[in-house]
Structure formats: structure tokens, C-alpha cells
PDB file of C-alpha atoms and ligand atoms in Angstrom:
ATOM      1  CA  MET A   1      11.970  19.639   6.424  1.00 77.00           C
ATOM      2  CA  ALA A   2      13.735  15.824   8.359  1.00 82.00           C
ATOM      3  CA  PHE A   3      12.219  13.492   8.514  1.00 92.00           C
ATOM      4  CA  THR A   4      12.468  12.623  12.584  1.00 92.00           C
ATOM      5  CA  GLN A   5      10.670   9.081  12.242  1.00 96.00           C
ATOM      6  CA  ARG A   6      12.636   6.147  13.227  1.00 97.00           C
ATOM      7  CA  HIS A   7      10.794   3.093  11.803  1.00 98.00           C
ATOM      8  CA  LEU A   8       7.234   3.104   8.449  1.00 98.00           C
ATOM      9  CA  LEU A   9       5.034   1.929  10.962  1.00 98.00           C
ATOM     10  CA  GLY A  10       1.721   3.085   9.631  1.00 98.00           C
ATOM     11  CA  ILE A  11       0.839   6.159   8.303  1.00 98.00           C
ATOM     12  CA  ALA A  12      -1.187   7.226  12.178  1.00 98.00           C
ATOM     13  CA  PRO A  13       1.962   7.975  13.634  1.00 97.00           C
ATOM     14  CA  LEU A  14       2.715  10.512  10.506  1.00 98.00           C
ATOM     15  CA  SER A  15       2.513  14.121   9.502  1.00 97.00           C
ATOM     16  CA  VAL A  16       0.635  15.874   7.211  1.00 97.00           C
ATOM     17  CA  GLU A  17       4.391  17.646   6.822  1.00 97.00           C
ATOM     18  CA  GLU A  18       6.641  14.009   6.759  1.00 98.00           C
ATOM     19  CA  ILE A  19       4.063  12.797   4.740  1.00 98.00           C
ATOM     20  CA  GLU A  20       4.175  15.162   1.429  1.00 98.00           C
ATOM     21  CA  LEU A  21       8.463  15.700   1.985  1.00 98.00           C
ATOM     22  CA  LEU A  22       7.787  11.482   1.233  1.00 98.00           C
ATOM     23  CA  LEU A  23       6.304  12.079  -1.455  1.00 98.00           C
ATOM     24  CA  ASP A  24       8.549  15.199  -3.029  1.00 98.00           C
ATOM     25  CA  THR A  25      11.772  12.965  -2.351  1.00 98.00           C
ATOM     26  CA  ALA A  26       9.713  10.269  -4.310  1.00 98.00           C
ATOM     27  CA  ASP A  27       8.368  12.372  -7.494  1.00 98.00           C
ATOM     28  CA  GLY A  28      12.811  12.844  -7.205  1.00 98.00           C
ATOM     29  CA  TYR A  29      12.855   8.381  -8.343  1.00 98.00           C
ATOM     30  CA  VAL A  30      10.324   8.178 -10.692  1.00 98.00           C
ATOM     31  CA  GLU A  31      12.211  10.343 -12.806  1.00 97.00           C
ATOM     32  CA  VAL A  32      15.612   8.267 -11.447  1.00 98.00           C
ATOM     33  CA  ASN A  33      13.600   4.774 -12.462  1.00 98.00           C
ATOM     34  CA  ARG A  34      12.824   5.995 -16.297  1.00 98.00           C
ATOM     35  CA  ARG A  35      16.032   6.499 -16.965  1.00 97.00           C
ATOM     36  CA  SER A  36      18.817   3.201 -18.703  1.00 97.00           C
ATOM     37  CA  ASP A  37      20.992   3.963 -15.500  1.00 96.00           C
ATOM     38  CA  LYS A  38      19.086   3.354 -12.849  1.00 96.00           C
ATOM     39  CA  LYS A  39      21.474   2.604 -10.457  1.00 96.00           C
ATOM     40  CA  LEU A  40      22.352   5.224  -7.652  1.00 97.00           C
ATOM     41  CA  ALA A  41      25.094   4.447  -5.308  1.00 97.00           C
ATOM     42  CA  LEU A  42      22.936   6.561  -1.374  1.00 97.00           C
ATOM     43  CA  LEU A  43      22.924   3.486   0.832  1.00 98.00           C
ATOM     44  CA  ARG A  44      26.301   1.591  -1.115  1.00 97.00           C
ATOM     45  CA  GLY A  45      27.631  -0.118   2.565  1.00 97.00           C
ATOM     46  CA  LEU A  46      23.789  -0.554   4.041  1.00 98.00           C
ATOM     47  CA  THR A  47      22.444  -4.099   4.211  1.00 98.00           C
ATOM     48  CA  GLN A  48      18.706  -4.216   3.603  1.00 98.00           C
ATOM     49  CA  ILE A  49      16.505  -7.246   4.660  1.00 97.00           C
ATOM     50  CA  ASN A  50      13.178  -8.210   3.047  1.00 96.00           C
ATOM     51  CA  LEU A  51      11.044 -10.643   5.659  1.00 95.00           C
ATOM     52  CA  PHE A  52       8.183 -11.862   5.143  1.00 94.00           C
ATOM     53  CA  PHE A  53       5.937 -13.939   6.674  1.00 91.00           C
ATOM     54  CA  GLU A  54       3.456 -13.582   3.997  1.00 91.00           C
ATOM     55  CA  SER A  55       3.513 -14.068  -0.294  1.00 86.00           C
ATOM     56  CA  SER A  56       3.786 -11.072  -1.982  1.00 90.00           C
ATOM     57  CA  THR A  57       4.871 -10.605  -5.483  1.00 87.00           C
ATOM     58  CA  ARG A  58       3.976  -6.173  -5.748  1.00 92.00           C
ATOM     59  CA  THR A  59       5.329  -5.458  -3.042  1.00 97.00           C
ATOM     60  CA  ARG A  60       8.001  -7.892  -2.597  1.00 96.00           C
ATOM     61  CA  THR A  61      10.320  -6.850  -5.938  1.00 97.00           C
ATOM     62  CA  SER A  62       9.366  -3.184  -5.326  1.00 98.00           C
ATOM     63  CA  PHE A  63      11.447  -2.707  -2.739  1.00 98.00           C
ATOM     64  CA  GLU A  64      14.010  -5.155  -2.960  1.00 98.00           C
ATOM     65  CA  LEU A  65      14.144  -3.025  -6.587  1.00 98.00           C
ATOM     66  CA  ALA A  66      14.416  -0.250  -4.704  1.00 98.00           C
ATOM     67  CA  GLY A  67      16.817  -0.961  -2.509  1.00 98.00           C
ATOM     68  CA  LYS A  68      19.187  -2.468  -5.477  1.00 98.00           C
ATOM     69  CA  ARG A  69      18.556   1.623  -7.627  1.00 98.00           C
ATOM     70  CA  LEU A  70      20.442   2.922  -4.555  1.00 98.00           C
ATOM     71  CA  GLY A  71      22.979   0.721  -4.249  1.00 98.00           C
ATOM     72  CA  ALA A  72      22.014  -1.536  -0.941  1.00 98.00           C
ATOM     73  CA  ASP A  73      22.843  -5.864  -0.191  1.00 98.00           C
ATOM     74  CA  VAL A  74      19.449  -6.256  -0.339  1.00 98.00           C
ATOM     75  CA  VAL A  75      18.701 -10.228   0.921  1.00 96.00           C
ATOM     76  CA  ASN A  76      14.985 -12.342   0.326  1.00 94.00           C
ATOM     77  CA  MET A  77      13.779 -13.919   3.563  1.00 88.00           C
ATOM     78  CA  SER A  78      10.463 -16.075   2.648  1.00 78.00           C
ATOM     79  CA  VAL A  79       9.422 -17.776   6.001  1.00 75.00           C
ATOM     80  CA  ALA A  80       8.999 -21.272   3.602  1.00 65.00           C
ATOM     81  CA  THR A  81      12.745 -21.610   3.847  1.00 59.00           C
ATOM     82  CA  SER A  82      13.302 -19.834   7.418  1.00 64.00           C
ATOM     83  CA  SER A  83      13.199 -21.245  10.384  1.00 65.00           C
ATOM     84  CA  ILE A  84      10.332 -19.848  11.528  1.00 66.00           C
ATOM     85  CA  LYS A  85       8.673 -23.273  10.174  1.00 62.00           C
ATOM     86  CA  LYS A  86      11.044 -25.115  12.423  1.00 65.00           C
ATOM     87  CA  GLY A  87       8.905 -23.558  15.958  1.00 64.00           C
ATOM     88  CA  GLU A  88      10.754 -19.567  15.709  1.00 74.00           C
ATOM     89  CA  THR A  89       8.866 -17.474  18.003  1.00 84.00           C
ATOM     90  CA  LEU A  90       9.022 -13.701  15.718  1.00 88.00           C
ATOM     91  CA  ILE A  91      11.331 -11.930  19.085  1.00 89.00           C
ATOM     92  CA  ASP A  92      13.437 -15.371  18.062  1.00 89.00           C
ATOM     93  CA  THR A  93      14.159 -14.608  14.378  1.00 88.00           C
ATOM     94  CA  ALA A  94      14.034 -10.974  15.515  1.00 89.00           C
ATOM     95  CA  MET A  95      16.470 -11.581  17.434  1.00 91.00           C
ATOM     96  CA  THR A  96      18.692 -13.219  15.203  1.00 91.00           C
ATOM     97  CA  LEU A  97      18.676 -10.866  12.001  1.00 92.00           C
ATOM     98  CA  ASN A  98      19.559  -8.619  14.705  1.00 94.00           C
ATOM     99  CA  ALA A  99      23.027  -9.729  15.034  1.00 95.00           C
ATOM    100  CA  MET A 100      23.813  -9.305  11.485  1.00 95.00           C
ATOM    101  CA  HIS A 101      23.008  -5.558  11.717  1.00 97.00           C
ATOM    102  CA  PRO A 102      21.364  -5.321   9.244  1.00 98.00           C
ATOM    103  CA  ASP A 103      20.228  -1.189   8.627  1.00 98.00           C
ATOM    104  CA  VAL A 104      16.823  -1.830   7.384  1.00 98.00           C
ATOM    105  CA  LEU A 105      14.711  -4.547   8.127  1.00 98.00           C
ATOM    106  CA  VAL A 106      11.329  -4.460   6.229  1.00 98.00           C
ATOM    107  CA  VAL A 107       8.767  -6.821   7.063  1.00 96.00           C
ATOM    108  CA  ARG A 108       5.410  -8.626   5.688  1.00 95.00           C
ATOM    109  CA  HIS A 109       3.605 -10.282   8.499  1.00 94.00           C
ATOM    110  CA  PRO A 110      -0.722 -11.688   8.691  1.00 91.00           C
ATOM    111  CA  ASP A 111      -0.213 -10.456  12.178  1.00 92.00           C
ATOM    112  CA  SER A 112      -1.793  -6.811  12.410  1.00 95.00           C
ATOM    113  CA  GLY A 113       1.084  -5.202  14.488  1.00 95.00           C
ATOM    114  CA  ALA A 114       2.659  -8.139  14.969  1.00 94.00           C
ATOM    115  CA  VAL A 115       5.717  -5.806  13.003  1.00 96.00           C
ATOM    116  CA  ALA A 116       5.932  -3.229  15.416  1.00 96.00           C
ATOM    117  CA  LEU A 117       6.310  -6.046  17.881  1.00 94.00           C
ATOM    118  CA  LEU A 118       9.673  -6.647  16.126  1.00 94.00           C
ATOM    119  CA  ALA A 119      10.505  -2.774  15.846  1.00 96.00           C
ATOM    120  CA  ARG A 120      11.564  -2.839  20.001  1.00 94.00           C
ATOM    121  CA  HIS A 121      14.267  -5.744  19.828  1.00 93.00           C
ATOM    122  CA  VAL A 122      15.968  -4.496  16.688  1.00 96.00           C
ATOM    123  CA  ARG A 123      17.974  -1.848  16.169  1.00 96.00           C
ATOM    124  CA  CYS A 124      17.815  -0.525  12.595  1.00 97.00           C
ATOM    125  CA  ALA A 125      14.916   0.889  11.205  1.00 98.00           C
ATOM    126  CA  VAL A 126      11.729  -0.782  10.008  1.00 98.00           C
ATOM    127  CA  ILE A 127       9.274  -1.185   7.397  1.00 98.00           C
ATOM    128  CA  ASN A 128       6.209  -2.294   7.654  1.00 98.00           C
ATOM    129  CA  GLY A 129       5.026  -3.889   4.720  1.00 98.00           C
ATOM    130  CA  GLY A 130       1.601  -4.537   5.439  1.00 97.00           C
ATOM    131  CA  ASP A 131       0.967  -5.774   9.318  1.00 96.00           C
ATOM    132  CA  GLY A 132      -2.829  -7.725   9.366  1.00 94.00           C
ATOM    133  CA  SER A 133      -5.381  -5.885   8.530  1.00 95.00           C
ATOM    134  CA  HIS A 134      -3.762  -2.957   9.682  1.00 97.00           C
ATOM    135  CA  GLU A 135      -1.981  -1.422   7.535  1.00 98.00           C
ATOM    136  CA  HIS A 136       0.533  -1.230   4.409  1.00 98.00           C
ATOM    137  CA  PRO A 137       1.824   1.700   4.312  1.00 98.00           C
ATOM    138  CA  THR A 138       4.065   2.364   1.247  1.00 98.00           C
ATOM    139  CA  GLN A 139       0.522   1.589  -0.420  1.00 98.00           C
ATOM    140  CA  ALA A 140      -1.341   4.707   0.735  1.00 99.00           C
ATOM    141  CA  LEU A 141       1.797   6.856   0.026  1.00 99.00           C
ATOM    142  CA  LEU A 142       2.233   4.857  -3.975  1.00 99.00           C
ATOM    143  CA  ASP A 143      -1.855   5.949  -4.006  1.00 99.00           C
ATOM    144  CA  ALA A 144      -1.155   9.781  -3.762  1.00 99.00           C
ATOM    145  CA  LEU A 145       1.597   9.697  -5.073  1.00 98.00           C
ATOM    146  CA  THR A 146      -0.148   8.447  -8.008  1.00 98.00           C
ATOM    147  CA  ILE A 147      -3.390  10.122  -7.729  1.00 98.00           C
ATOM    148  CA  ARG A 148      -0.861  13.768  -6.672  1.00 98.00           C
ATOM    149  CA  ARG A 149       0.754  12.889 -10.208  1.00 98.00           C
ATOM    150  CA  ARG A 150      -2.706  12.500 -12.277  1.00 98.00           C
ATOM    151  CA  LYS A 151      -4.954  14.929 -10.833  1.00 98.00           C
ATOM    152  CA  GLY A 152      -2.382  18.273  -9.635  1.00 98.00           C
ATOM    153  CA  ARG A 153      -4.056  17.619  -6.377  1.00 98.00           C
ATOM    154  CA  ILE A 154      -5.656  15.344  -3.326  1.00 98.00           C
ATOM    155  CA  ALA A 155      -7.339  18.239  -1.145  1.00 98.00           C
ATOM    156  CA  GLY A 156     -10.499  18.669  -1.718  1.00 98.00           C
ATOM    157  CA  LEU A 157     -11.496  15.453  -4.767  1.00 98.00           C
ATOM    158  CA  VAL A 158     -13.822  12.382  -3.572  1.00 98.00           C
ATOM    159  CA  VAL A 159     -11.594   8.990  -2.748  1.00 99.00           C
ATOM    160  CA  ALA A 160     -14.768   6.472  -3.144  1.00 99.00           C
ATOM    161  CA  ILE A 161     -12.144   3.197  -2.209  1.00 98.00           C
ATOM    162  CA  CYS A 162     -15.088   0.230  -2.971  1.00 98.00           C
ATOM    163  CA  GLY A 163     -15.232  -3.768  -2.052  1.00 98.00           C
ATOM    164  CA  ASP A 164     -14.187  -5.399   1.461  1.00 97.00           C
ATOM    165  CA  VAL A 165     -12.573  -2.547   2.897  1.00 98.00           C
ATOM    166  CA  LEU A 166     -12.435  -4.652   6.372  1.00 97.00           C
ATOM    167  CA  HIS A 167      -9.692  -6.362   5.853  1.00 96.00           C
ATOM    168  CA  SER A 168      -8.117  -4.417   3.988  1.00 97.00           C
ATOM    169  CA  ARG A 169      -5.281  -3.227   5.330  1.00 98.00           C
ATOM    170  CA  VAL A 170      -4.647  -0.873   2.280  1.00 98.00           C
ATOM    171  CA  ALA A 171      -7.918   0.619   2.990  1.00 98.00           C
ATOM    172  CA  ARG A 172      -7.078   1.463   6.165  1.00 98.00           C
ATOM    173  CA  SER A 173      -3.332   3.277   5.438  1.00 98.00           C
ATOM    174  CA  ASN A 174      -5.282   4.715   1.617  1.00 98.00           C
ATOM    175  CA  ILE A 175      -8.256   6.812   5.315  1.00 98.00           C
ATOM    176  CA  LEU A 176      -5.664   8.278   7.280  1.00 98.00           C
ATOM    177  CA  LEU A 177      -3.379   9.513   4.162  1.00 98.00           C
ATOM    178  CA  LEU A 178      -6.402  10.504   2.293  1.00 98.00           C
ATOM    179  CA  THR A 179      -8.083  12.372   4.874  1.00 98.00           C
ATOM    180  CA  ARG A 180      -5.101  13.444   6.185  1.00 98.00           C
ATOM    181  CA  LEU A 181      -4.459  15.226   3.186  1.00 98.00           C
ATOM    182  CA  GLY A 182      -7.938  16.822   2.032  1.00 98.00           C
ATOM    183  CA  ALA A 183      -9.304  14.326   0.258  1.00 98.00           C
ATOM    184  CA  ARG A 184     -13.007  13.665   0.866  1.00 98.00           C
ATOM    185  CA  VAL A 185     -12.986   9.579   1.552  1.00 98.00           C
ATOM    186  CA  ARG A 186     -15.964   7.136   0.671  1.00 98.00           C
ATOM    187  CA  LEU A 187     -16.139   3.754   1.745  1.00 98.00           C
ATOM    188  CA  VAL A 188     -18.238   1.333  -0.166  1.00 98.00           C
ATOM    189  CA  GLY A 189     -19.669  -2.090  -0.077  1.00 98.00           C
ATOM    190  CA  PRO A 190     -22.223  -4.124   1.786  1.00 96.00           C
ATOM    191  CA  PRO A 191     -22.881  -4.155   5.164  1.00 96.00           C
ATOM    192  CA  THR A 192     -20.224  -6.880   6.189  1.00 95.00           C
ATOM    193  CA  LEU A 193     -18.099  -5.623   4.656  1.00 96.00           C
ATOM    194  CA  VAL A 194     -18.364  -2.097   5.224  1.00 97.00           C
ATOM    195  CA  PRO A 195     -19.068  -1.351   9.210  1.00 94.00           C
ATOM    196  CA  GLY A 196     -20.762   1.592  10.576  1.00 95.00           C
ATOM    197  CA  GLY A 197     -17.542   1.875  12.689  1.00 95.00           C
ATOM    198  CA  PHE A 198     -15.734   3.239  10.438  1.00 97.00           C
ATOM    199  CA  ARG A 199     -17.088   6.890  10.484  1.00 97.00           C
ATOM    200  CA  ALA A 200     -15.407   7.527  13.220  1.00 97.00           C
ATOM    201  CA  LEU A 201     -11.755   7.312  10.731  1.00 97.00           C
ATOM    202  CA  GLY A 202     -14.354  10.617   8.997  1.00 97.00           C
ATOM    203  CA  VAL A 203     -15.749   8.983   5.826  1.00 98.00           C
ATOM    204  CA  GLU A 204     -19.197   8.894   4.436  1.00 98.00           C
ATOM    205  CA  ILE A 205     -19.966   5.172   3.785  1.00 98.00           C
ATOM    206  CA  PHE A 206     -22.528   4.016   0.799  1.00 98.00           C
ATOM    207  CA  HIS A 207     -24.162   0.787   1.011  1.00 98.00           C
ATOM    208  CA  ASP A 208     -24.532   0.692  -3.322  1.00 98.00           C
ATOM    209  CA  LEU A 209     -21.861   0.654  -5.577  1.00 98.00           C
ATOM    210  CA  ARG A 210     -24.464   3.560  -7.712  1.00 98.00           C
ATOM    211  CA  SER A 211     -24.778   6.202  -4.926  1.00 98.00           C
ATOM    212  CA  GLY A 212     -21.111   6.025  -3.888  1.00 98.00           C
ATOM    213  CA  LEU A 213     -19.595   6.271  -7.454  1.00 98.00           C
ATOM    214  CA  ARG A 214     -21.743   9.295  -7.916  1.00 98.00           C
ATOM    215  CA  GLY A 215     -19.529  12.240  -8.933  1.00 98.00           C
ATOM    216  CA  ALA A 216     -15.856  10.497  -7.258  1.00 98.00           C
ATOM    217  CA  ASP A 217     -13.367  11.151  -9.254  1.00 98.00           C
ATOM    218  CA  ILE A 218     -11.388   8.697  -7.418  1.00 98.00           C
ATOM    219  CA  VAL A 219     -12.493   4.861  -7.764  1.00 98.00           C
ATOM    220  CA  MET A 220     -10.163   2.490  -5.729  1.00 98.00           C
ATOM    221  CA  MET A 221     -11.305  -1.153  -5.234  1.00 98.00           C
ATOM    222  CA  LEU A 222     -10.388  -3.536  -2.811  1.00 98.00           C
ATOM    223  CA  ARG A 223      -9.762  -7.190  -4.138  1.00 96.00           C
ATOM    224  CA  LEU A 224     -12.237  -9.885  -0.653  1.00 93.00           C
ATOM    225  CA  GLN A 225      -9.733 -10.996   1.006  1.00 91.00           C
ATOM    226  CA  ARG A 226     -10.727 -14.718   1.642  1.00 86.00           C
ATOM    227  CA  GLU A 227      -7.488 -15.732   3.154  1.00 86.00           C
ATOM    228  CA  ARG A 228      -8.433 -13.415   6.251  1.00 85.00           C
ATOM    229  CA  MET A 229     -12.854 -13.640   5.830  1.00 84.00           C
ATOM    230  CA  GLN A 230     -13.272 -17.157   8.552  1.00 79.00           C
ATOM    231  CA  GLY A 231     -17.131 -17.086   7.975  1.00 76.00           C
ATOM    232  CA  SER A 232     -19.684 -16.086   5.263  1.00 79.00           C
ATOM    233  CA  PHE A 233     -19.247 -12.273   4.044  1.00 85.00           C
ATOM    234  CA  VAL A 234     -21.030 -11.998   0.744  1.00 83.00           C
ATOM    235  CA  PRO A 235     -22.766 -14.513  -0.767  1.00 82.00           C
ATOM    236  CA  SER A 236     -21.278 -16.218  -4.033  1.00 90.00           C
ATOM    237  CA  LEU A 237     -18.897 -13.758  -6.279  1.00 93.00           C
ATOM    238  CA  ARG A 238     -21.114 -13.893  -9.322  1.00 94.00           C
ATOM    239  CA  GLU A 239     -23.991 -11.746  -7.097  1.00 94.00           C
ATOM    240  CA  TYR A 240     -21.229 -10.091  -5.718  1.00 95.00           C
ATOM    241  CA  PHE A 241     -20.010  -9.557  -8.581  1.00 96.00           C
ATOM    242  CA  ALA A 242     -24.131  -7.877  -9.488  1.00 96.00           C
ATOM    243  CA  LEU A 243     -24.315  -5.477  -7.071  1.00 97.00           C
ATOM    244  CA  TYR A 244     -20.534  -4.632  -6.222  1.00 97.00           C
ATOM    245  CA  GLY A 245     -17.948  -5.083  -9.134  1.00 98.00           C
ATOM    246  CA  LEU A 246     -16.868  -2.083 -11.039  1.00 98.00           C
ATOM    247  CA  THR A 247     -18.471  -2.314 -14.695  1.00 98.00           C
ATOM    248  CA  ARG A 248     -18.132   0.216 -17.600  1.00 97.00           C
ATOM    249  CA  ARG A 249     -21.874   1.625 -16.918  1.00 97.00           C
ATOM    250  CA  VAL A 250     -21.921   1.810 -12.744  1.00 98.00           C
ATOM    251  CA  LEU A 251     -18.775   3.970 -13.890  1.00 98.00           C
ATOM    252  CA  GLU A 252     -20.205   6.023 -15.381  1.00 98.00           C
ATOM    253  CA  GLU A 253     -21.612   6.855 -12.118  1.00 98.00           C
ATOM    254  CA  ALA A 254     -18.364   8.889 -11.318  1.00 98.00           C
ATOM    255  CA  ALA A 255     -17.250  12.150 -12.806  1.00 98.00           C
ATOM    256  CA  PRO A 256     -16.540  12.039 -16.246  1.00 96.00           C
ATOM    257  CA  GLU A 257     -12.444  11.725 -15.744  1.00 96.00           C
ATOM    258  CA  ALA A 258     -12.024   9.539 -12.964  1.00 98.00           C
ATOM    259  CA  LEU A 259      -9.334   7.406 -12.389  1.00 98.00           C
ATOM    260  CA  ILE A 260      -9.506   3.582 -11.656  1.00 98.00           C
ATOM    261  CA  MET A 261      -6.732   2.460  -9.115  1.00 98.00           C
ATOM    262  CA  HIS A 262      -6.217  -1.228  -7.636  1.00 98.00           C
ATOM    263  CA  PRO A 263      -4.059  -2.107  -5.470  1.00 98.00           C
ATOM    264  CA  GLY A 264      -3.649  -5.737  -6.623  1.00 95.00           C
ATOM    265  CA  PRO A 265      -4.024  -8.837  -6.502  1.00 95.00           C
ATOM    266  CA  MET A 266      -6.683  -8.193  -9.172  1.00 95.00           C
ATOM    267  CA  ASN A 267      -9.466 -10.485  -9.754  1.00 95.00           C
ATOM    268  CA  ARG A 268     -11.763 -10.408 -13.047  1.00 96.00           C
ATOM    269  CA  GLY A 269     -15.189 -10.766 -13.101  1.00 96.00           C
ATOM    270  CA  VAL A 270     -15.602 -10.316  -8.535  1.00 95.00           C
ATOM    271  CA  GLU A 271     -14.288  -6.749  -7.888  1.00 96.00           C
ATOM    272  CA  ILE A 272     -13.798  -5.472 -11.286  1.00 98.00           C
ATOM    273  CA  ASP A 273     -14.546  -6.547 -15.439  1.00 97.00           C
ATOM    274  CA  GLY A 274     -11.639  -7.054 -17.393  1.00 96.00           C
ATOM    275  CA  VAL A 275     -12.689  -4.447 -19.479  1.00 97.00           C
ATOM    276  CA  VAL A 276     -12.471  -1.646 -16.482  1.00 97.00           C
ATOM    277  CA  ALA A 277      -9.069  -2.723 -15.389  1.00 96.00           C
ATOM    278  CA  ASP A 278      -7.324  -2.251 -18.779  1.00 97.00           C
ATOM    279  CA  ASP A 279      -8.566   1.287 -19.896  1.00 96.00           C
ATOM    280  CA  ILE A 280      -5.889   2.323 -20.546  1.00 92.00           C
ATOM    281  CA  HIS A 281      -7.490   6.614 -20.801  1.00 93.00           C
ATOM    282  CA  ARG A 282      -8.922   5.847 -17.153  1.00 96.00           C
ATOM    283  CA  SER A 283      -7.453   2.760 -15.535  1.00 97.00           C
ATOM    284  CA  ALA A 284      -3.599   4.175 -12.581  1.00 98.00           C
ATOM    285  CA  ILE A 285      -3.179   0.527 -12.250  1.00 97.00           C
ATOM    286  CA  LEU A 286      -0.349  -0.269 -14.148  1.00 97.00           C
ATOM    287  CA  ASP A 287       1.278   3.713 -12.487  1.00 98.00           C
ATOM    288  CA  GLN A 288       0.694   2.749  -9.485  1.00 98.00           C
ATOM    289  CA  VAL A 289       3.272   0.360  -9.078  1.00 97.00           C
ATOM    290  CA  GLU A 290       5.637   2.182 -11.082  1.00 98.00           C
ATOM    291  CA  MET A 291       4.798   4.328  -7.890  1.00 98.00           C
ATOM    292  CA  GLY A 292       5.940   1.655  -5.874  1.00 98.00           C
ATOM    293  CA  VAL A 293       9.071   1.442  -6.572  1.00 98.00           C
ATOM    294  CA  ALA A 294       9.802   5.254  -6.019  1.00 98.00           C
ATOM    295  CA  VAL A 295       8.175   5.923  -2.422  1.00 98.00           C
ATOM    296  CA  ARG A 296       9.480   2.383  -1.400  1.00 98.00           C
ATOM    297  CA  MET A 297      12.610   4.081  -2.433  1.00 98.00           C
ATOM    298  CA  ALA A 298      11.997   7.456  -0.808  1.00 98.00           C
ATOM    299  CA  CYS A 299      11.141   6.005   2.651  1.00 98.00           C
ATOM    300  CA  LEU A 300      15.026   3.714   2.500  1.00 98.00           C
ATOM    301  CA  ASP A 301      16.210   6.848   1.926  1.00 98.00           C
ATOM    302  CA  LEU A 302      14.779   8.949   4.082  1.00 98.00           C
ATOM    303  CA  LEU A 303      15.045   6.603   6.930  1.00 98.00           C
ATOM    304  CA  THR A 304      18.810   6.302   6.612  1.00 98.00           C
ATOM    305  CA  ARG A 305      19.798   9.111   6.026  1.00 96.00           C
ATOM    306  CA  PRO A 306      20.509   9.930   9.921  1.00 94.00           C
ATOM    307  CA  LEU A 307      22.946   6.799   9.233  1.00 93.00           C
ATOM    308  CA  ARG A 308      24.343   8.654   5.943  1.00 92.00           C
ATOM    309  CA  GLY A 309      25.635  11.712   7.930  1.00 87.00           C
ATOM    310  CA  GLU A 310      21.950  13.500   7.013  1.00 82.00           C
ATOM    311  CA  ALA A 311      19.775  14.833   8.628  1.00 63.00           C
TER     312      ALA A 311
HETATM  313  C1  NCD B   1      -2.809  -6.139  -0.800  1.00 76.07           C
HETATM  314  C2  NCD B   1      -1.670  -6.084   0.476  1.00 76.07           C
HETATM  315  O1  NCD B   1      -1.957  -7.967   0.327  1.00 76.07           O
HETATM  316  O2  NCD B   1      -2.574  -6.299   0.953  1.00 76.07           O
HETATM  317  N1  NCD B   1      -1.681  -5.823  -1.848  1.00 76.07           N
HETATM  318  C3  NCD B   1      -0.110  -5.561  -2.337  1.00 76.07           C
HETATM  319  O3  NCD B   1       0.638  -5.378  -1.349  1.00 76.07           O
HETATM  320  N2  NCD B   1      -0.218  -4.665  -3.358  1.00 76.07           N
HETATM  321  C4  NCD B   1      -4.188  -5.776  -1.592  1.00 76.07           C
HETATM  322  C5  NCD B   1      -4.283  -7.796  -0.794  1.00 76.07           C
HETATM  323  O4  NCD B   1      -3.833  -8.278  -0.881  1.00 76.07           O
HETATM  324  O5  NCD B   1      -5.257  -7.684  -1.853  1.00 76.07           O
END
């Protein structure tokens, strides 16, 4: 099966077959990344620019490693050092970069829709590294790969996504991907952060953590995205932890082998207790980071196949 998408702007445009092709391709790269010689020549001669308008540690590093391991020339641009600080518009930036003939642009931006807008003004493939509270497709793909490798399947699993769903592009992309692959998705959090409108996406909503976790196979915790909040969504961090923080005790509600996930960065003592996060038997948080590099290699590979004369 061929991957026919020109860009990876979200999970929404992808078919089940395309999602599975991405995951199967990524599976192969997990093995490459565990070898001592991780360098391939697949993307030799191609240029990848990582353009980050928002700070990032794991996503940017992971895209950089993915590109380098496939043999591409990788350039990182962050806003602090670019002319965006000098007032250049997004479209001018896009057209300037386009004139340098990159083959792939990886873009993160604080506004929903900004990455799709930029994609319309460049000739190369664009990967969304997170746009506002809209989508973060590679995060959902790496989460799916983590679940598939640890549980052997996705269909039929009960996945509880807990915390600040409202501001989370990770949640949105995960809801789209997991429901499409047949998981039963629950959203758990206070009504201010998990409004009823999400039901339209085919999920169940719980405002009580214990009930939301009952029997769950996957417990995915989200950070309170305070930088995206205007006004007050939670009474205090202490009270939030008391009601919605994942502790050993509340985790007992979940299925016995339930897997704990978190996209990072974690706020220990706010949405998750440090002891739970560090439990090597239950926590898949570092697996997620490992899968991130493999998934990004798969995205770069599939999107550049037409350039490399492959279908
Ligand atoms: C997330 C993001 O930036 O959307 N982090 C990530 O990419 N792993 C989640 C967050 O910032 O809380």
C-alpha cells in the first residue's frame, strides 16, 4: 500500500490503512535504533528544517535524531534566533524557507491551524509538530505504537485520557486515532477541562477519576497546560492533585495490568504522583520517548518516498 498524503498535518485526514502503514514502518525503525550503528542513507541529500515557534525538548530532539539517523541534513530553527522576532509574518517565513529548497519542514506553532496555513505556501512536505490545541499527530502515532507493542493490539482496549483535555492537542490526536482503530476512549477530568462537547468525537466522559479509571487498560495522564489557560480552570494545584492526580491508590481501580502513559513534560505532584510515574512495571513513559524517534523516522520515510522515486 502506498502512502498518498503530501503532508502530515493531523490524524484526521489519515485512513486506518495509512495509520497502520505508519505504525508498521515505525516498528522496523525501533530495531534500527537499538543497534550501535543507527545511521541509514535513505534520506541522503535531502534537507529537513525543524521550525519551532514554541519551546520543545522531546519533540524537537526526536525529529532531529530521526532525520539524522535516516541520513538527512537537519537544520533547527527556533524563534528566539529567527527573524520572526523581528516581525516577519508566518507566510513570509514560509516563502523564505521555501526558497532554500528544503524537502521536509517540521513545524510547531502556538496557534491552531498555523501549520496547515504554512503548508499552503511551501513546495515541500510539512509535518505538524503540534499546532495550538488542535493536533499533534506524531505524538498520537507514537502513543499507538507504544500501546500496540505493549498490549499486542489497540481494538477493544479501554483507554482513559485524564486531565487537561480541553487545551491538549495530544488528547485530540489520540482521540481521533484510538477511536479509529477501535479502542474505547474515555475522557476524565473536571467539567472545565473536559466539556461535554467532546462526546461528539465518540468518547465517554467522566468527571470522577475513580469511575473513569475503573477497568481501564491504558491510563494516559495529561499536563495542566497553564500557558494556554486564560482565567481559572482549577481551584488550586493541591486541590487538583487531590481530585485528579494519579496515585497508587486510585490506580487500583484500573485493570490489573494497566499501562500508565504521559506525553511529557510531567508535573509531578500535580497530575501524577512521582512514585507512579517511576514504576518500571506499569509506566510506559520512557517507551513513549523511544517510540517517538521510530515513528518520526517512519513519517520522514513515507513522506519522502515520492522524492526518492519510490511509490
Ligand atoms: C506535549 C505538547 O507539546 O503538546 N508535549 C509533547 O509534545 N510531548 C504535551 C504538553 O506540552 O503537555
